[in-house]
PDB file of C-alpha atoms in Angstrom:
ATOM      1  CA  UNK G 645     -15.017   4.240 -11.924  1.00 79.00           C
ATOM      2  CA  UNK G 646     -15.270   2.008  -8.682  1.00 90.00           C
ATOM      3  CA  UNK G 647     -17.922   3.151  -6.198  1.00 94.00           C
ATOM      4  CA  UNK G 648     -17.009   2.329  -2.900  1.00 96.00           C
ATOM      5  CA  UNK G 649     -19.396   2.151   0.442  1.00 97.00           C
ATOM      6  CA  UNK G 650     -18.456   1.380   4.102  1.00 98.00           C
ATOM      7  CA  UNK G 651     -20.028  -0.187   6.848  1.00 98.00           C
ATOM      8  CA  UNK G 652     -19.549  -1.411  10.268  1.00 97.00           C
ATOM      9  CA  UNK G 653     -18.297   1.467  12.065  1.00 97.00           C
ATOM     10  CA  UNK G 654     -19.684   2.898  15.216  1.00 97.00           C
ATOM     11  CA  UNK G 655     -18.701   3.267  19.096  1.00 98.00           C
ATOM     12  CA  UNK G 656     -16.842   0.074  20.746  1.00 98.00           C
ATOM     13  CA  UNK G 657     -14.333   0.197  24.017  1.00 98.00           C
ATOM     14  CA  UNK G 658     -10.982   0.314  24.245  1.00 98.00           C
ATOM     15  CA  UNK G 659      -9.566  -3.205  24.188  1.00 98.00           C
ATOM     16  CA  UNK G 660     -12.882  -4.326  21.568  1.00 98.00           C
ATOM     17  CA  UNK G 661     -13.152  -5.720  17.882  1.00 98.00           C
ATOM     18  CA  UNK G 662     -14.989  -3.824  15.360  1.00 98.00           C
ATOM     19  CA  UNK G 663     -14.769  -5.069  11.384  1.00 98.00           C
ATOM     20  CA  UNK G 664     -15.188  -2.701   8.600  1.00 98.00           C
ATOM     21  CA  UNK G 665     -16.747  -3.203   5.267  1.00 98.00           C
ATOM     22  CA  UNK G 666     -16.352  -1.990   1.868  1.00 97.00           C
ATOM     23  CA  UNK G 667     -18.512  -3.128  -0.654  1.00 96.00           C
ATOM     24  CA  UNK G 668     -16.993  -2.109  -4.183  1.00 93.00           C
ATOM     25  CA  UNK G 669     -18.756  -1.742  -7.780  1.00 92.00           C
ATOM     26  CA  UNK G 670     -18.126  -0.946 -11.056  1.00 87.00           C
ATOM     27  CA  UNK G 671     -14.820  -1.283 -12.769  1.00 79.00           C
ATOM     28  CA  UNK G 672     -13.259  -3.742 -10.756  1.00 73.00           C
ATOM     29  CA  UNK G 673     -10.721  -5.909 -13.185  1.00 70.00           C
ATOM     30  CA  UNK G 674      -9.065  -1.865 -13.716  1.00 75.00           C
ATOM     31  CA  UNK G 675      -8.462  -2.034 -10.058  1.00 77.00           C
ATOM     32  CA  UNK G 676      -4.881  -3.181  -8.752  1.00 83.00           C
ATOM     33  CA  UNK G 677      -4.588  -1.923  -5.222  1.00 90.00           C
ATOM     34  CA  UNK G 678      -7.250  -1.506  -2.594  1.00 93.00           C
ATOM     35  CA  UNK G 679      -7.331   0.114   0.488  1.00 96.00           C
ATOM     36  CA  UNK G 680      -7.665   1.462   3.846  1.00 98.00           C
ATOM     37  CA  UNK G 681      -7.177   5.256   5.474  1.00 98.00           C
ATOM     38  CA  UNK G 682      -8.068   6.751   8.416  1.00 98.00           C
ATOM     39  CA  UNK G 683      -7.971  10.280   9.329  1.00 98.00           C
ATOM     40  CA  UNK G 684      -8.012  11.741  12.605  1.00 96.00           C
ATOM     41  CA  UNK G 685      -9.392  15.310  13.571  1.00 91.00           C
ATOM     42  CA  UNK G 686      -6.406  18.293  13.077  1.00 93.00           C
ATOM     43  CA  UNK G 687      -4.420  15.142  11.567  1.00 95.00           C
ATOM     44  CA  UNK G 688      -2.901  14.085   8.030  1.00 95.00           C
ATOM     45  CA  UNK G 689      -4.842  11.103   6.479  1.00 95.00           C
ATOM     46  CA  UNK G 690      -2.955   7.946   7.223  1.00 96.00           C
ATOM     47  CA  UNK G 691      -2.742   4.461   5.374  1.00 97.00           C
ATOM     48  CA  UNK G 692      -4.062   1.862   7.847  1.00 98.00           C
ATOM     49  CA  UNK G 693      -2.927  -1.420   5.405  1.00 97.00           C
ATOM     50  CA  UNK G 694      -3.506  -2.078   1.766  1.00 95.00           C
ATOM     51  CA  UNK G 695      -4.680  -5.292  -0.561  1.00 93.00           C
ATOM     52  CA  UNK G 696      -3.192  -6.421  -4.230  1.00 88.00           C
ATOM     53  CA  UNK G 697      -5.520  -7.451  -6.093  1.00 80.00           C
ATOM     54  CA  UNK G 698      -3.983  -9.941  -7.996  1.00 78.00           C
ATOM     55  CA  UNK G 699      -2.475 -11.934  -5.708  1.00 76.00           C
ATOM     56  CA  UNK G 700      -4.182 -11.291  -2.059  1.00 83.00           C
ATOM     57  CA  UNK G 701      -0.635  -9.889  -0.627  1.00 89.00           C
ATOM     58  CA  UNK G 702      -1.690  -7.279   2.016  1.00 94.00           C
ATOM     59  CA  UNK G 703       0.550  -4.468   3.728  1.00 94.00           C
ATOM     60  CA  UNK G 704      -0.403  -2.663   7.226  1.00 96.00           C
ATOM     61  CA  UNK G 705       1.270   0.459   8.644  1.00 96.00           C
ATOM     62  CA  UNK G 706       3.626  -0.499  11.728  1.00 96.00           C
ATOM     63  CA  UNK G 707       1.346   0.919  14.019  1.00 95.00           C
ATOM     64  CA  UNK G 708      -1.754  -1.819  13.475  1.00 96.00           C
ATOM     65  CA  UNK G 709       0.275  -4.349  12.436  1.00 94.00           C
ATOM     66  CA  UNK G 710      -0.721  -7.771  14.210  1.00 96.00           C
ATOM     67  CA  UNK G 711      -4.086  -6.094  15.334  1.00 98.00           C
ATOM     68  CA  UNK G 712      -5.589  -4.765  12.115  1.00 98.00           C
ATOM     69  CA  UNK G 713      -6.370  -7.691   9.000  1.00 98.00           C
ATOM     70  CA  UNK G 714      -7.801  -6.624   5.654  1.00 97.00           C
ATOM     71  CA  UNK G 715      -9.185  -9.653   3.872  1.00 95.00           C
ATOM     72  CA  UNK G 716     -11.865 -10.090   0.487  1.00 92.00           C
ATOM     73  CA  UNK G 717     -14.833 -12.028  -0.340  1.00 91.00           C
ATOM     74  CA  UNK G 718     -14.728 -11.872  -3.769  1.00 85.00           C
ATOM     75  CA  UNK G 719     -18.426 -13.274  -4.377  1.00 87.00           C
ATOM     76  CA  UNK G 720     -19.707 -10.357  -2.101  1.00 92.00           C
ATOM     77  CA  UNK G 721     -17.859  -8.052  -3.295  1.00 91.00           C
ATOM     78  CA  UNK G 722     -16.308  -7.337  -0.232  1.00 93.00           C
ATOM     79  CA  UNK G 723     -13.329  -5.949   1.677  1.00 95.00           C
ATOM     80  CA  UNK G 724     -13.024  -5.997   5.285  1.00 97.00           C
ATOM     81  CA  UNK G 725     -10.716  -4.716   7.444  1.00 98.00           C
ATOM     82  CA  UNK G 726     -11.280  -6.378  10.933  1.00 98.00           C
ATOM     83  CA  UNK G 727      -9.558  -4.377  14.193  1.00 98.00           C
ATOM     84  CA  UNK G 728      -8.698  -5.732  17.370  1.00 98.00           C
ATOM     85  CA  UNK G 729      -7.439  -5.012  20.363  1.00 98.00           C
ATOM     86  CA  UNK G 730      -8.664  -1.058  19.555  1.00 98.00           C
ATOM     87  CA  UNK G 731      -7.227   2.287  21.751  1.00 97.00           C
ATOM     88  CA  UNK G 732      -8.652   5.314  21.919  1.00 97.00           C
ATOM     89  CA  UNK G 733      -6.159   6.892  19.193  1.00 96.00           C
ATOM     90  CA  UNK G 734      -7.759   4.607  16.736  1.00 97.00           C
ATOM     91  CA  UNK G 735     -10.292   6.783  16.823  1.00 98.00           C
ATOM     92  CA  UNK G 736     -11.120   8.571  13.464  1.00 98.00           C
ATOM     93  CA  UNK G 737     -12.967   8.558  10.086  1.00 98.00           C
ATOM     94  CA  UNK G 738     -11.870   5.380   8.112  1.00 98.00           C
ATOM     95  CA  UNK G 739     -12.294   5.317   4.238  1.00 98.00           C
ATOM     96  CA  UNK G 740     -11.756   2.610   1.653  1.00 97.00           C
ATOM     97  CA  UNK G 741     -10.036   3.374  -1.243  1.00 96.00           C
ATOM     98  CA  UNK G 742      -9.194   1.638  -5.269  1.00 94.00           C
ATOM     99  CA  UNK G 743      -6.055   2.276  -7.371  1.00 92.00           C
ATOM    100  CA  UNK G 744      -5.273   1.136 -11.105  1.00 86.00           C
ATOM    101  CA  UNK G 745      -1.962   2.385 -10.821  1.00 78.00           C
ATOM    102  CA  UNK G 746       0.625  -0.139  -9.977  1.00 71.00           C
ATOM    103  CA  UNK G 747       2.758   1.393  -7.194  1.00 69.00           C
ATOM    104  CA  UNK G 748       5.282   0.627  -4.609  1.00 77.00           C
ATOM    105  CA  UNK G 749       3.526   3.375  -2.815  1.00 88.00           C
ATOM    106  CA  UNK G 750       0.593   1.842  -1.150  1.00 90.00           C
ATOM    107  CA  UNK G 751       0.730   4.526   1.885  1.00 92.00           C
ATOM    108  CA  UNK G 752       0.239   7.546  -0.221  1.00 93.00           C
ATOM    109  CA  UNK G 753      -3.401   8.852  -0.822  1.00 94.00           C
ATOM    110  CA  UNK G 754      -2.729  10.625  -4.294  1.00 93.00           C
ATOM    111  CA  UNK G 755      -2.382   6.866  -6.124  1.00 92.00           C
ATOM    112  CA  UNK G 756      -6.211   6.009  -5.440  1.00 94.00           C
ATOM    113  CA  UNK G 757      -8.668   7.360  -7.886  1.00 93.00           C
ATOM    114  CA  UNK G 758     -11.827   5.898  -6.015  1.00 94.00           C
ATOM    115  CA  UNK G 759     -12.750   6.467  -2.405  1.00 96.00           C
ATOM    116  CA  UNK G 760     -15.682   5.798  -0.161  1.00 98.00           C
ATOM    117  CA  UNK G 761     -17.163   8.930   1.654  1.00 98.00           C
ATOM    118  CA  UNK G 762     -16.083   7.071   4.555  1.00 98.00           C
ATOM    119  CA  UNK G 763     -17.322   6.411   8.265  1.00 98.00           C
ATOM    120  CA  UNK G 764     -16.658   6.872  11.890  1.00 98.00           C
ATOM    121  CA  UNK G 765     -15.082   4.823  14.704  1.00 98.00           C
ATOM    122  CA  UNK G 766     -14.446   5.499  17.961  1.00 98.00           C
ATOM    123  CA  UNK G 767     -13.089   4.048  20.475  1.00 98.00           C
ATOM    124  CA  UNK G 768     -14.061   4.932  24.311  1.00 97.00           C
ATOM    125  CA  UNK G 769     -11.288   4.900  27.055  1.00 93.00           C
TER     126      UNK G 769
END
């Protein structure tokens, strides 16, 4: 398993920067696909972007795209997924998340087997 633990999150205003953290463990070299969700209250969890492993290629959802960058330090043992230029409907729990599975489905949940218990950030108007 990969054991997954965020940090970072917390209030900022609308218009702010706030980077996430996920610190990872465990079986890494199974891992193929990392990423990041966010779920809203009353709302369906939703992929924010996504890292390959292998190669460093990352994929965001249209909506964060050119605000939201996930990036690694690999001798940390880190991903981060830094957010600019927030709104208030980015407000919502954000988890990280691990897949083995090699998939052209980054955006669905069910192909990650590990998940952080994830954390809170919101965004004032």
């Amino acid at each position: 398993q990969v054991q997954l633990v965020e940090s970072g999150g917390g209030l900022v205003q609308a218009g702010g920067s706030l980077r996430l953290g996920c610190a990872y463990s465990g079986r890494t070299l199974s891992t193929y696909t990392m990423a990041w969700f966010r779920q809203a209250p009353g709302k369906e969890r939703e992929v924010v972007g996504a890292i390959s492993w292998s190669y460093g290629t990352t994929y965001y959802a249209a909506s964060v795209k050119g605000r939201f960058t996930i990036s690694r330090e690999n001798a940390k043992k880190l991903v981060y997924l830094q957010m600019n230029s927030l709104k208030p409907e980015n407000t919502a729990n954000y988890y990280c998340a691990a897949a083995a599975q090699i998939s052209g489905e980054y955006y669905n949940p069910r192909i990650y087997e590990s998940w952080g218990q994830g954390i809170q950030v919101t965004v004032s108007s």
